[in-house]
CSV table of C-alpha atoms and ligand atoms in Angstrom, one decimal:
chain,number,residue,atom,x,y,z
E,23,MET,CA,17.4,-10.9,-82.8
E,24,LYS,CA,13.8,-12.6,-82.5
E,25,GLN,CA,15.2,-15.0,-80.4
E,26,TYR,CA,15.7,-12.7,-77.3
E,27,ILE,CA,12.1,-10.9,-77.3
E,28,THR,CA,8.9,-12.4,-75.8
E,29,LEU,CA,5.9,-10.4,-76.4
E,30,ALA,CA,2.8,-11.1,-73.9
E,31,GLU,CA,-0.2,-12.9,-75.5
E,32,GLU,CA,-1.9,-9.3,-74.4
E,33,VAL,CA,0.7,-7.4,-76.4
E,34,ARG,CA,1.0,-9.7,-79.1
E,35,ALA,CA,-2.5,-9.7,-80.4
E,36,ALA,CA,-2.5,-6.0,-80.1
E,37,LYS,CA,0.2,-5.5,-82.5
E,38,GLU,CA,-1.4,-7.8,-85.0
E,39,GLN,CA,-4.5,-6.0,-84.9
E,40,GLY,CA,-3.0,-2.8,-85.3
E,41,LYS,CA,-3.8,-1.6,-81.8
E,42,PRO,CA,-1.7,1.2,-79.9
E,43,VAL,CA,0.5,-0.1,-77.2
E,44,VAL,CA,2.2,2.1,-74.5
E,45,ALA,CA,5.5,0.7,-72.9
E,46,LEU,CA,6.1,0.9,-69.4
E,47,GLU,CA,9.7,0.6,-67.6
E,48,SER,CA,10.7,-1.8,-64.5
E,49,THR,CA,13.3,0.1,-62.7
E,50,ILE,CA,10.5,2.1,-61.4
E,51,ILE,CA,8.9,-0.9,-59.6
E,52,SER,CA,12.3,-2.8,-58.6
E,53,HIS,CA,14.2,0.2,-57.6
E,54,GLY,CA,12.1,3.5,-57.7
E,55,MET,CA,9.2,2.9,-55.0
E,56,PRO,CA,9.1,0.5,-52.1
E,57,TYR,CA,6.7,-2.8,-51.8
E,58,PRO,CA,3.9,-3.0,-52.0
E,59,GLN,CA,2.8,0.2,-53.3
E,60,ASN,CA,5.2,-0.4,-56.5
E,61,VAL,CA,3.5,-3.6,-57.4
E,62,GLU,CA,0.1,-1.6,-56.9
E,63,THR,CA,1.0,1.3,-58.7
E,64,ALA,CA,2.2,-0.8,-61.5
E,65,ARG,CA,-1.1,-2.9,-61.8
E,66,LYS,CA,-3.0,0.5,-61.6
E,67,VAL,CA,-1.2,2.0,-64.5
E,68,GLU,CA,-1.7,-0.9,-66.7
E,69,GLN,CA,-5.1,-0.5,-66.1
E,70,ILE,CA,-5.4,3.4,-66.6
E,71,ILE,CA,-3.6,2.4,-70.2
E,72,ARG,CA,-6.3,0.1,-70.9
E,73,ASP,CA,-9.0,2.3,-69.8
E,74,ASN,CA,-7.9,5.0,-72.0
E,75,GLY,CA,-7.8,2.7,-75.4
E,76,ALA,CA,-4.6,1.5,-75.4
E,77,VAL,CA,-2.6,-1.9,-74.3
E,78,PRO,CA,0.1,-1.7,-71.9
E,79,ALA,CA,3.8,-3.5,-72.1
E,80,THR,CA,5.5,-3.3,-69.1
E,81,ILE,CA,9.3,-4.3,-70.3
E,82,ALA,CA,12.0,-6.3,-68.2
E,83,ILE,CA,14.6,-8.8,-68.4
E,84,LEU,CA,13.7,-12.6,-67.0
E,85,ASP,CA,15.2,-15.9,-68.0
E,86,GLY,CA,17.4,-14.6,-70.9
E,87,GLN,CA,14.4,-12.7,-72.3
E,88,ILE,CA,13.6,-9.2,-73.0
E,89,LYS,CA,9.9,-9.5,-71.9
E,90,ILE,CA,7.4,-7.3,-73.7
E,91,GLY,CA,4.5,-7.4,-71.4
E,92,LEU,CA,4.7,-9.4,-68.0
E,93,SER,CA,2.3,-11.5,-66.2
E,94,ASP,CA,0.9,-10.7,-62.6
E,95,ASP,CA,3.0,-13.3,-61.0
E,96,GLU,CA,6.3,-11.5,-63.0
E,97,LEU,CA,5.4,-8.1,-62.0
E,98,GLU,CA,4.6,-8.9,-57.9
E,99,MET,CA,8.2,-10.7,-58.8
E,100,PHE,CA,9.7,-7.8,-59.8
E,101,GLY,CA,8.5,-5.7,-57.1
E,102,LYS,CA,9.3,-8.2,-54.2
E,103,SER,CA,12.6,-9.7,-55.5
E,104,SER,CA,16.1,-8.1,-53.8
E,105,ASP,CA,18.0,-9.6,-56.6
E,106,VAL,CA,16.8,-7.5,-59.5
E,107,ALA,CA,19.8,-5.7,-61.5
E,108,LYS,CA,19.0,-2.0,-62.3
E,109,ALA,CA,19.2,-2.2,-66.5
E,110,SER,CA,20.2,0.3,-68.3
E,111,ARG,CA,21.8,0.0,-72.3
E,112,ARG,CA,25.1,-1.3,-71.0
E,113,ASP,CA,24.0,-4.1,-69.1
E,114,LEU,CA,21.2,-5.7,-71.3
E,115,ALA,CA,23.6,-8.1,-73.1
E,116,TYR,CA,24.9,-9.5,-70.1
E,117,LEU,CA,21.9,-9.7,-68.2
E,118,ILE,CA,20.3,-11.4,-71.1
E,119,ALA,CA,23.0,-13.5,-71.7
E,120,THR,CA,23.7,-15.0,-68.3
E,121,LYS,CA,19.8,-15.3,-67.6
E,122,LYS,CA,19.7,-12.8,-64.6
E,123,LYS,CA,16.6,-10.9,-63.8
E,124,GLY,CA,17.1,-6.7,-65.1
E,125,ALA,CA,14.6,-4.1,-64.4
E,126,THR,CA,14.8,-1.4,-67.1
E,127,THR,CA,15.6,2.0,-66.7
E,128,VAL,CA,14.2,4.3,-69.4
E,129,ALA,CA,17.2,3.8,-71.7
E,130,ALA,CA,17.0,0.1,-71.7
E,131,THR,CA,13.2,0.8,-72.3
E,132,MET,CA,13.5,2.6,-75.2
E,133,ILE,CA,15.9,0.3,-76.6
E,134,CYS,CA,13.4,-2.7,-75.5
E,135,ALA,CA,10.2,-0.8,-76.9
E,136,GLU,CA,11.7,0.0,-80.3
E,137,LEU,CA,13.3,-3.5,-80.9
E,138,ALA,CA,9.2,-4.6,-80.4
E,139,GLY,CA,7.7,-1.8,-82.6
E,140,ILE,CA,6.3,0.5,-79.8
E,141,ASN,CA,7.3,4.3,-79.8
E,142,ILE,CA,5.1,5.4,-76.8
E,143,PHE,CA,6.5,5.2,-73.4
E,144,VAL,CA,4.9,6.1,-70.1
E,145,THR,CA,7.1,6.7,-66.7
E,146,GLY,CA,7.4,9.0,-64.0
E,147,GLY,CA,10.7,11.2,-64.3
E,148,ILE,CA,13.7,10.6,-66.6
E,149,GLY,CA,17.5,10.5,-65.7
E,150,GLY,CA,19.7,13.8,-66.7
E,151,ALA,CA,22.9,15.4,-65.8
E,152,HIS,CA,23.1,15.3,-62.1
E,153,ARG,CA,24.3,18.5,-60.2
E,154,GLY,CA,27.9,18.7,-60.6
E,155,ALA,CA,28.1,16.7,-63.9
E,156,GLU,CA,30.5,18.8,-65.3
E,157,THR,CA,33.3,17.7,-63.1
E,158,THR,CA,31.7,14.1,-62.3
E,159,MET,CA,30.3,13.5,-65.3
E,160,ASP,CA,27.6,12.0,-64.1
E,161,ILE,CA,24.6,11.9,-67.3
E,162,SER,CA,22.4,9.3,-67.0
E,163,ALA,CA,22.5,7.4,-70.1
E,164,ASP,CA,18.5,8.2,-70.5
E,165,LEU,CA,19.7,11.3,-72.3
E,166,GLU,CA,22.2,9.5,-75.0
E,167,GLU,CA,19.1,7.0,-75.5
E,168,LEU,CA,16.5,9.7,-76.2
E,169,ALA,CA,19.3,11.3,-78.8
E,170,GLN,CA,19.4,7.8,-80.8
E,171,THR,CA,16.1,5.8,-80.2
E,172,ASN,CA,12.9,6.3,-81.8
E,173,VAL,CA,10.4,6.2,-78.8
E,174,ALA,CA,8.7,9.4,-77.0
E,175,VAL,CA,8.9,9.5,-73.4
E,176,ILE,CA,5.8,10.8,-71.4
E,177,CYS,CA,6.9,11.8,-67.9
E,178,ALA,CA,6.4,14.6,-65.4
E,179,GLY,CA,9.7,16.0,-66.2
E,180,ALA,CA,12.9,15.3,-64.0
E,181,LYS,CA,13.5,15.8,-60.3
E,182,SER,CA,15.7,18.6,-59.1
E,183,ILE,CA,18.2,16.0,-57.6
E,184,LEU,CA,19.5,16.8,-61.1
E,185,ASP,CA,20.5,20.0,-62.6
E,186,LEU,CA,17.4,20.6,-64.8
E,187,GLY,CA,19.4,23.4,-66.5
E,188,LEU,CA,22.3,21.2,-67.6
E,189,THR,CA,19.6,18.4,-68.6
E,190,MET,CA,18.0,21.0,-70.9
E,191,GLU,CA,21.2,22.0,-72.5
E,192,TYR,CA,22.5,18.0,-73.6
E,193,LEU,CA,18.9,17.4,-74.7
E,194,GLU,CA,19.1,20.5,-77.0
E,195,THR,CA,22.6,19.5,-78.2
E,196,LYS,CA,21.5,16.1,-78.8
E,197,GLY,CA,18.6,17.3,-81.0
E,198,VAL,CA,15.7,16.2,-78.5
E,199,PRO,CA,12.6,18.0,-78.4
E,200,VAL,CA,10.9,18.6,-75.1
E,201,ILE,CA,7.4,19.5,-75.5
E,202,GLY,CA,5.5,20.7,-72.8
E,203,TYR,CA,1.7,19.1,-72.6
E,204,GLN,CA,0.0,22.3,-71.6
E,205,THR,CA,2.8,23.8,-70.0
E,206,ASP,CA,5.3,26.5,-71.0
E,207,VAL,CA,8.0,25.4,-68.5
E,208,LEU,CA,9.7,22.2,-67.7
E,209,PRO,CA,7.8,20.7,-64.4
E,210,ALA,CA,10.1,19.1,-61.6
E,211,PHE,CA,8.8,16.0,-61.2
E,212,TYR,CA,7.1,16.9,-57.4
E,213,THR,CA,6.0,20.3,-58.4
E,214,ARG,CA,4.4,21.8,-62.1
E,215,THR,CA,7.2,24.3,-62.9
E,216,SER,CA,10.9,25.0,-63.2
E,217,GLN,CA,12.5,28.4,-64.1
E,218,PHE,CA,13.2,26.5,-67.4
E,219,PRO,CA,11.1,27.1,-70.3
E,220,VAL,CA,10.3,23.9,-72.7
E,221,ASN,CA,11.1,23.8,-76.3
E,222,PHE,CA,7.1,23.9,-77.4
E,223,ARG,CA,3.9,23.9,-75.7
E,224,ALA,CA,1.4,21.4,-77.1
E,225,ASP,CA,-2.1,21.8,-75.6
E,226,ASP,CA,-3.7,18.7,-77.1
E,227,VAL,CA,-2.6,15.2,-77.8
E,228,GLU,CA,-3.3,15.6,-81.6
E,229,THR,CA,-0.5,18.2,-81.7
E,230,VAL,CA,1.8,15.7,-79.9
E,231,ALA,CA,1.1,12.5,-82.0
E,232,ALA,CA,1.5,14.9,-85.3
E,233,THR,CA,5.0,15.9,-84.0
E,234,LEU,CA,6.0,12.8,-83.6
E,235,LYS,CA,4.9,11.4,-86.8
E,236,THR,CA,6.4,14.4,-88.8
E,237,LYS,CA,9.7,13.7,-86.7
E,238,TRP,CA,10.2,10.1,-87.5
E,239,ASP,CA,8.9,10.2,-91.4
E,240,LEU,CA,11.7,12.7,-91.6
E,241,ASN,CA,13.8,10.4,-90.2
E,242,LEU,CA,15.0,12.6,-87.7
E,243,LYS,CA,16.4,9.8,-85.7
E,244,GLY,CA,15.9,10.0,-81.4
E,245,GLY,CA,13.1,10.3,-79.3
E,246,ALA,CA,11.1,13.2,-77.7
E,247,VAL,CA,10.4,14.5,-74.1
E,248,ILE,CA,6.9,14.9,-73.3
E,249,ALA,CA,6.3,16.9,-70.4
E,250,ASN,CA,3.2,16.4,-68.4
E,251,PRO,CA,2.9,18.5,-64.9
E,252,ILE,CA,1.9,16.5,-61.6
E,253,PRO,CA,-1.7,17.9,-61.2
E,254,GLU,CA,-2.1,20.7,-58.7
E,255,GLU,CA,-3.9,18.8,-56.0
E,256,HIS,CA,-0.8,16.2,-55.5
E,257,ALA,CA,2.0,18.8,-56.5
E,258,MET,CA,4.7,19.1,-53.3
E,259,ASP,CA,5.2,22.6,-51.4
E,260,GLU,CA,8.5,23.4,-53.4
E,261,LYS,CA,10.3,24.9,-50.2
E,262,THR,CA,9.9,21.6,-48.7
E,263,ILE,CA,11.0,19.3,-51.6
E,264,THR,CA,13.9,21.8,-52.2
E,265,ASP,CA,15.1,20.9,-48.5
E,266,VAL,CA,14.7,17.6,-48.6
E,267,ILE,CA,16.5,17.5,-51.6
E,268,GLU,CA,19.5,19.0,-50.4
E,269,THR,CA,19.9,17.2,-47.6
E,270,ALA,CA,19.6,13.8,-49.6
E,271,LEU,CA,22.5,15.2,-52.0
E,272,LYS,CA,24.5,16.2,-48.9
E,273,GLU,CA,24.2,12.9,-47.5
E,274,ALA,CA,24.9,11.0,-51.1
E,275,GLU,CA,28.1,13.1,-51.0
E,276,GLU,CA,29.2,12.1,-47.2
E,277,LYS,CA,28.6,8.6,-48.2
E,278,HIS,CA,30.2,8.5,-51.3
E,279,ILE,CA,27.4,7.1,-53.6
E,280,ALA,CA,28.3,6.8,-57.0
E,281,GLY,CA,27.6,5.5,-60.5
E,282,LYS,CA,24.0,3.5,-60.9
E,283,ASP,CA,23.3,3.9,-56.8
E,284,VAL,CA,23.3,7.5,-57.1
E,285,THR,CA,19.6,7.5,-58.3
E,286,PRO,CA,17.9,5.3,-56.3
E,287,PHE,CA,19.8,6.4,-53.2
E,288,LEU,CA,18.4,9.7,-53.6
E,289,LEU,CA,15.0,8.7,-54.3
E,290,GLY,CA,14.8,6.3,-51.4
E,291,LYS,CA,16.2,9.4,-49.1
E,292,VAL,CA,13.8,11.6,-50.4
E,293,LYS,CA,11.0,9.0,-49.5
E,294,GLU,CA,12.1,8.8,-46.2
E,295,LEU,CA,12.6,12.4,-45.4
E,296,THR,CA,9.0,13.5,-46.5
E,297,GLY,CA,7.5,10.6,-44.7
E,298,GLY,CA,5.8,9.0,-47.6
E,299,LYS,CA,4.3,12.4,-49.1
E,300,SER,CA,6.6,12.2,-51.9
E,301,LEU,CA,5.6,8.6,-53.0
E,302,GLU,CA,2.1,9.7,-52.9
E,303,SER,CA,3.2,12.4,-55.5
E,304,ASN,CA,4.9,10.1,-57.3
E,305,ILE,CA,2.4,7.4,-57.8
E,306,GLU,CA,-0.3,10.2,-58.8
E,307,LEU,CA,1.8,11.7,-61.1
E,308,VAL,CA,2.4,8.5,-63.1
E,309,TYR,CA,-1.2,7.9,-63.2
E,310,ASN,CA,-1.3,11.2,-64.7
E,311,ASN,CA,0.9,10.4,-67.1
E,312,ALA,CA,-0.6,6.7,-68.0
E,313,VAL,CA,-3.8,8.6,-69.2
E,314,VAL,CA,-2.1,11.2,-71.3
E,315,GLY,CA,0.5,8.7,-72.8
E,316,ALA,CA,-2.5,6.4,-73.6
E,317,LYS,CA,-4.0,9.3,-75.5
E,318,ILE,CA,-1.0,9.9,-77.5
E,319,ALA,CA,-0.7,6.4,-78.7
E,320,VAL,CA,-4.2,6.1,-79.6
E,321,GLN,CA,-3.9,9.4,-81.8
E,322,PHE,CA,-0.6,8.2,-83.1
E,323,GLU,CA,-1.7,4.9,-83.7
E,324,ALA,CA,-4.5,6.1,-85.8
E,325,MET,CA,-2.6,8.7,-87.8
E,326,LYS,CA,-0.1,5.9,-89.0
E,327,LYS,CA,-3.2,4.5,-90.7
N,26,PSU,N1,13.7,9.3,-61.8
N,26,PSU,C1,12.7,8.8,-60.5
N,26,PSU,N2,12.2,7.6,-60.7
N,26,PSU,C2,13.1,6.6,-61.2
N,26,PSU,C3,14.1,6.8,-62.0
N,26,PSU,C4,14.6,8.1,-62.3
N,26,PSU,O1,11.9,10.0,-60.7
N,26,PSU,O2,12.5,5.5,-60.9
N,26,PSU,C5,14.9,5.6,-62.9
N,26,PSU,C6,14.3,5.3,-64.2
N,26,PSU,O3,14.4,4.2,-64.6
N,26,PSU,C7,15.3,6.1,-65.0
N,26,PSU,C8,16.8,5.8,-64.0
N,26,PSU,O4,15.8,5.5,-66.0
N,26,PSU,O5,16.3,6.1,-62.5
N,26,PSU,C9,18.2,6.5,-63.8
N,26,PSU,O6,19.2,6.1,-63.7
N,26,PSU,P1,20.4,6.8,-63.7
N,26,PSU,O7,20.2,8.5,-63.3
N,26,PSU,O8,21.6,5.7,-62.8
N,26,PSU,O9,20.5,6.8,-65.0
N,27,MN,MN1,24.4,8.1,-63.3
């Protein structure tokens, strides 16, 4: 298995010295945000993680390798290139075997992080059960991955392009804990709240780290969602974002967008319709997740010793 994995020097040294490492995904760079904001954001997220005592490892598929940690040039390439495949669980083997470029989704990043011995992962939002999933069966592979792979995902909840109620039910069925960080309800990405309660509230990173350690000590396989609301000052107006999402969903239906193109299409539409305001919120919430995720990683690493 080792022949497929390349660790960046910074990550290799951190692992050797028992320093906390935080995984980061690359779909958010290649398919979630436009250039050049995507690359700027990716770089700043890495720096925030360092500033908070952990080492960042952005994960992607390149040259037949799972890269755990990207160089500056590689980050730039993933942000700029149009020939990068969106890589989820099903895509990994083919992309690696044929030496194609792949930007890892939450699901694929979890798989690669676990292979590299990294248990804490920071991103913006997770995929979930789409609206109408009860007939289309469009349910992100992210949820299945959370059910089986031992990586905690720090995110700002999930966008209401999804059916948040179905998403919570699915996670419950799969036994995935959804922990609200300083919140009682699931945040809806651009906004701090939704009508859905989280399973548990944690007011500090110690509680989160202790829960994760206990879960895995008990061999309770699978990940956890740590839902961290967007800071108030960067949150969007609820009515505005709801209207925009409705419009985006209608257009996706009219254009018969399907499969893995659904999420990137909706993200792009929302950005277009909000005149960039949603991108700004998106960037800020990722920064906020990076701070919390790095602190969780530091605490989790300390508890392991
Ligand atoms: N949600 C976002 N931004 C994103 C994604 C989701 O707000 O960039 C990306 C993540 O990489 C996630 C993927 O894992 O989309 C889910 O895609 P799908 O719904 O096709 O599984
Ligand atoms: Mn899908």
